[in-house]
Short mmCIF file of C-alpha atoms in Angstrom, two decimals:
data_model
loop_
_atom_site.label_atom_id
_atom_site.label_comp_id
_atom_site.label_asym_id
_atom_site.label_seq_id
_atom_site.Cartn_x
_atom_site.Cartn_y
_atom_site.Cartn_z
CA ALA A 1 0.00 0.00 0.00
CA LEU A 2 0.99 3.65 -0.09
CA GLY A 3 2.24 5.13 3.14
CA SER A 4 1.01 8.41 4.58
CA ASP A 5 3.55 10.30 2.48
CA SER A 6 2.55 8.37 -0.68
CA GLN A 7 5.80 6.46 -0.49
CA PRO A 8 5.31 3.03 -2.09
CA GLN A 9 5.89 0.37 0.51
CA ILE A 10 5.85 -3.30 -0.47
CA GLU A 11 3.40 -5.17 1.68
CA GLY A 12 2.64 -8.80 2.27
CA GLN A 13 5.94 -10.54 1.73
CA GLY A 14 5.52 -13.76 3.67
CA GLY A 15 1.93 -12.80 4.50
CA THR A 16 -1.31 -14.70 4.10
CA ALA A 17 -1.48 -16.64 0.85
CA VAL A 18 -4.18 -15.84 -1.70
CA SER A 19 -5.72 -17.97 -4.42
CA SER A 20 -4.76 -17.19 -8.01
CA PRO A 21 -7.54 -16.30 -10.47
CA VAL A 22 -5.54 -17.77 -13.37
CA ASP A 23 -4.45 -21.33 -14.12
CA LEU A 24 -0.86 -20.52 -14.97
CA GLU A 25 0.36 -24.10 -14.59
CA SER A 26 -1.72 -25.36 -17.51
CA LEU A 27 -0.22 -22.67 -19.75
CA ILE A 28 3.31 -23.47 -18.57
CA ASN A 29 2.62 -27.09 -19.51
CA ILE A 30 1.80 -25.89 -23.03
CA ASN A 31 4.83 -23.61 -23.26
CA SER A 32 7.51 -23.37 -20.58
CA ASP A 33 8.41 -19.84 -21.76
CA VAL A 34 5.19 -18.64 -20.10
CA TYR A 35 5.96 -17.51 -16.57
CA ALA A 36 3.39 -14.90 -15.53
CA TRP A 37 0.00 -13.36 -16.20
CA ILE A 38 -0.97 -9.67 -16.37
CA ARG A 39 -4.42 -8.27 -15.65
CA ILE A 40 -5.36 -4.57 -15.84
CA PRO A 41 -8.87 -3.83 -14.52
CA GLY A 42 -10.90 -1.58 -16.80
CA THR A 43 -8.97 -2.64 -19.91
CA LYS A 44 -8.97 -5.80 -22.00
CA VAL A 45 -5.43 -6.67 -20.92
CA ASP A 46 -5.73 -10.15 -19.39
CA TYR A 47 -2.93 -12.28 -20.84
CA PRO A 48 -0.03 -14.60 -20.12
CA ILE A 49 3.51 -13.19 -20.26
CA ALA A 50 6.32 -15.13 -21.95
CA GLN A 51 10.08 -14.78 -22.21
CA SER A 52 12.21 -16.64 -24.74
CA SER A 53 15.74 -17.70 -23.82
CA VAL A 54 16.60 -18.03 -27.51
CA ASP A 55 15.36 -14.83 -29.17
CA ASP A 56 14.38 -11.68 -27.27
CA ASN A 57 11.66 -10.84 -29.80
CA TYR A 58 10.50 -14.41 -30.46
CA TYR A 59 6.96 -13.67 -29.26
CA LEU A 60 6.60 -10.52 -31.33
CA HIS A 61 4.69 -12.65 -33.86
CA LYS A 62 4.35 -16.07 -32.18
CA ASP A 63 1.52 -17.46 -30.06
CA ILE A 64 1.68 -19.71 -27.02
CA TYR A 65 1.96 -22.75 -29.33
CA LYS A 66 4.96 -21.12 -31.05
CA LYS A 67 2.94 -20.74 -34.24
CA TYR A 68 2.92 -17.57 -36.32
CA LEU A 69 0.43 -15.01 -35.06
CA PHE A 70 0.82 -11.38 -36.04
CA ALA A 71 -0.54 -10.22 -32.67
CA GLY A 72 2.12 -12.32 -30.90
CA MET A 73 2.10 -12.50 -27.11
CA ILE A 74 2.80 -10.21 -24.19
CA TYR A 75 6.48 -10.70 -23.43
CA THR A 76 9.65 -9.55 -21.69
CA GLN A 77 13.25 -9.84 -22.81
CA SER A 78 16.18 -11.72 -21.30
CA CYS A 79 17.65 -8.50 -19.88
CA ASN A 80 14.93 -8.78 -17.25
CA SER A 81 14.72 -11.43 -14.56
CA LEU A 82 11.58 -13.53 -14.21
CA ASP A 83 10.68 -12.37 -10.69
CA PHE A 84 9.86 -8.72 -11.54
CA TYR A 85 12.31 -7.57 -8.88
CA ASP A 86 14.61 -5.68 -11.22
CA PRO A 87 14.58 -1.91 -10.62
CA VAL A 88 12.84 -1.61 -14.00
CA THR A 89 11.10 -4.35 -16.00
CA VAL A 90 9.76 -3.65 -19.49
CA VAL A 91 6.77 -5.65 -20.75
CA TYR A 92 5.91 -5.46 -24.46
CA GLY A 93 2.64 -5.92 -26.33
CA HIS A 94 1.28 -4.97 -29.73
CA ASN A 95 -1.13 -2.12 -30.41
CA MET A 96 -3.63 -3.92 -32.66
CA ARG A 97 -6.54 -2.57 -34.70
CA LYS A 98 -8.86 -4.67 -32.57
CA ASP A 99 -8.73 -4.24 -28.80
CA THR A 100 -6.32 -7.12 -28.16
CA MET A 101 -2.87 -7.38 -26.58
CA PHE A 102 -1.80 -3.92 -25.30
CA THR A 103 -4.16 -1.84 -27.47
CA THR A 104 -6.36 -0.83 -24.54
CA LEU A 105 -3.39 0.65 -22.67
CA HIS A 106 -4.35 3.69 -24.70
CA TYR A 107 -7.42 4.04 -22.45
CA PHE A 108 -4.96 5.69 -20.05
CA GLU A 109 -4.65 8.64 -22.44
CA ASP A 110 -8.03 9.76 -21.07
CA PRO A 111 -7.48 11.69 -17.81
CA GLU A 112 -10.78 10.51 -16.34
CA PHE A 113 -9.94 6.87 -17.02
CA PHE A 114 -6.42 7.33 -15.68
CA ASN A 115 -7.68 8.91 -12.48
CA SER A 116 -10.24 6.17 -11.84
CA HIS A 117 -7.99 3.18 -12.68
CA ASP A 118 -4.79 3.06 -10.67
CA THR A 119 -3.91 -0.64 -10.33
CA PHE A 120 -2.71 -3.63 -12.30
CA TYR A 121 -1.75 -7.15 -11.26
CA ILE A 122 0.90 -9.65 -12.26
CA TYR A 123 0.61 -13.27 -11.17
CA THR A 124 3.59 -15.62 -11.18
CA ARG A 125 3.63 -19.25 -10.15
CA ASP A 126 3.92 -18.33 -6.48
CA ARG A 127 3.31 -14.58 -6.08
CA MET A 128 0.57 -12.02 -6.66
CA LEU A 129 2.16 -8.66 -7.42
CA THR A 130 0.09 -5.46 -7.22
CA TYR A 131 1.20 -2.28 -8.96
CA LYS A 132 0.15 1.33 -8.47
CA ILE A 133 -0.06 3.06 -11.87
CA ILE A 134 2.02 6.20 -11.51
CA SER A 135 2.06 7.60 -15.05
CA ALA A 136 1.13 6.98 -18.67
CA TYR A 137 2.66 8.91 -21.53
CA LYS A 138 3.99 9.05 -25.05
CA ASN A 139 7.74 8.50 -25.22
CA ASP A 140 10.37 8.11 -27.91
CA ASN A 141 11.06 4.59 -29.16
CA ARG A 142 14.43 4.03 -27.51
CA HIS A 143 15.07 0.57 -26.05
CA ILE A 144 14.79 1.36 -22.35
CA MET A 145 16.82 -1.55 -20.98
CA ASN A 146 19.66 -0.98 -23.46
CA THR A 147 19.67 2.79 -22.99
CA TYR A 148 19.88 3.03 -19.20
CA ASP A 149 22.29 1.38 -16.77
CA PHE A 150 19.91 0.87 -13.88
CA LEU A 151 22.74 -0.43 -11.68
CA ASN A 152 23.96 3.17 -11.60
CA PRO A 153 22.00 4.92 -8.81
CA ASP A 154 22.14 8.29 -10.57
CA VAL A 155 20.80 6.84 -13.81
CA LEU A 156 18.02 5.01 -11.96
CA TYR A 157 17.07 8.17 -10.07
CA SER A 158 16.96 10.18 -13.29
CA PHE A 159 14.77 7.57 -14.98
CA GLN A 160 12.42 7.46 -11.99
CA GLN A 161 12.06 11.23 -11.99
CA ASN A 162 11.24 11.20 -15.69
CA THR A 163 8.63 8.53 -15.00
CA LEU A 164 7.07 10.78 -12.36
CA GLU A 165 7.38 13.97 -14.43
CA PRO A 166 7.61 12.94 -18.10
CA MET A 167 8.54 15.52 -20.71
CA SER A 168 5.62 14.69 -22.96
CA THR A 169 2.65 16.55 -24.37
CA LEU A 170 0.56 13.37 -24.07
CA ARG A 171 0.72 12.35 -20.44
CA ASN A 172 -1.21 11.59 -17.29
CA VAL A 173 0.56 11.51 -13.94
CA ARG A 174 -0.57 10.53 -10.46
CA SER A 175 0.50 13.16 -7.96
CA GLY A 176 2.18 12.56 -4.63
CA ILE A 177 4.11 9.42 -5.60
CA LYS A 178 7.68 9.07 -4.37
CA LEU A 179 10.18 6.48 -5.57
CA ASP A 180 13.45 5.34 -4.04
CA ALA A 181 16.33 2.98 -4.79
CA ASP A 182 14.26 -0.02 -3.70
CA SER A 183 11.23 0.75 -5.89
CA LYS A 184 10.33 -1.90 -8.49
CA ILE A 185 8.87 -0.37 -11.65
CA VAL A 186 7.11 -2.22 -14.44
CA VAL A 187 6.89 -0.35 -17.74
CA LEU A 188 4.14 -1.55 -20.10
CA SER A 189 5.19 -0.59 -23.61
CA THR A 190 3.19 -0.51 -26.84
CA CYS A 191 3.10 1.39 -30.14
CA MET A 192 1.40 4.66 -30.93
CA SER A 193 -1.19 4.18 -33.66
CA ASN A 194 0.16 6.72 -36.15
CA ASP A 195 3.71 7.37 -34.98
CA LYS A 196 6.35 4.70 -35.52
CA LYS A 197 8.98 6.81 -33.77
CA SER A 198 7.13 6.79 -30.47
CA ARG A 199 5.92 4.37 -27.81
CA TYR A 200 3.12 4.59 -25.28
CA LEU A 201 4.19 3.67 -21.76
CA VAL A 202 2.09 2.83 -18.73
CA ASN A 203 4.20 2.69 -15.58
CA GLY A 204 3.46 0.97 -12.31
CA VAL A 205 5.36 0.61 -9.05
CA LEU A 206 5.13 -2.53 -6.93
CA VAL A 207 3.08 -1.92 -3.78
CA SER A 208 2.11 -5.44 -2.70
CA ASP A 209 3.71 -8.88 -3.00
CA VAL A 210 1.81 -11.79 -1.48
CA PRO A 211 2.21 -15.56 -1.86
CA ILE A 212 -0.20 -17.65 -3.89
CA GLU A 213 -1.73 -20.77 -2.39
CA GLN A 214 -0.03 -23.89 -3.69
#
């Protein structure tokens, strides 16, 4: 939860286990590259997350059965660990003409929607991770994980400040959020519809981590 000073504080580690609303194990049995599930209330984002150890962009146009599918899957790259405890994790998904994959992230362009929807969830095999959505904005199309050395505290701080106060004409930001060196940010990244040189980013900070009943 957020503390009295809006400082994200991770709750629940080692706390009471909760039941998972998704059957992740059955998907892992289909494809062992699947390792998590993302759900964003108010949008149509409700999908498994995969990561290939062979090709970072394997799931750009592959489905869970490793067959060609233009829409691909929601995925991360090997520069990120599978526990979402890196300082910054980037999750990719296509912006499709129909409201699939990460298309409905663009709902967050609407200030009213942004203000009334502040949470998303990631489920792994053994954890339920809850994120507070701190900002959503149009950004350039640089590869975030290759551009920034997040092991450098100054670089991490600078990135966090840009996440809280993005230099963008298309942005929504939640006020009163503070980040520190221990904050765990997940960046949800998709395309802009008519601008190949830009990305749309929805950013969340981990506020709760509880075990899932086994």
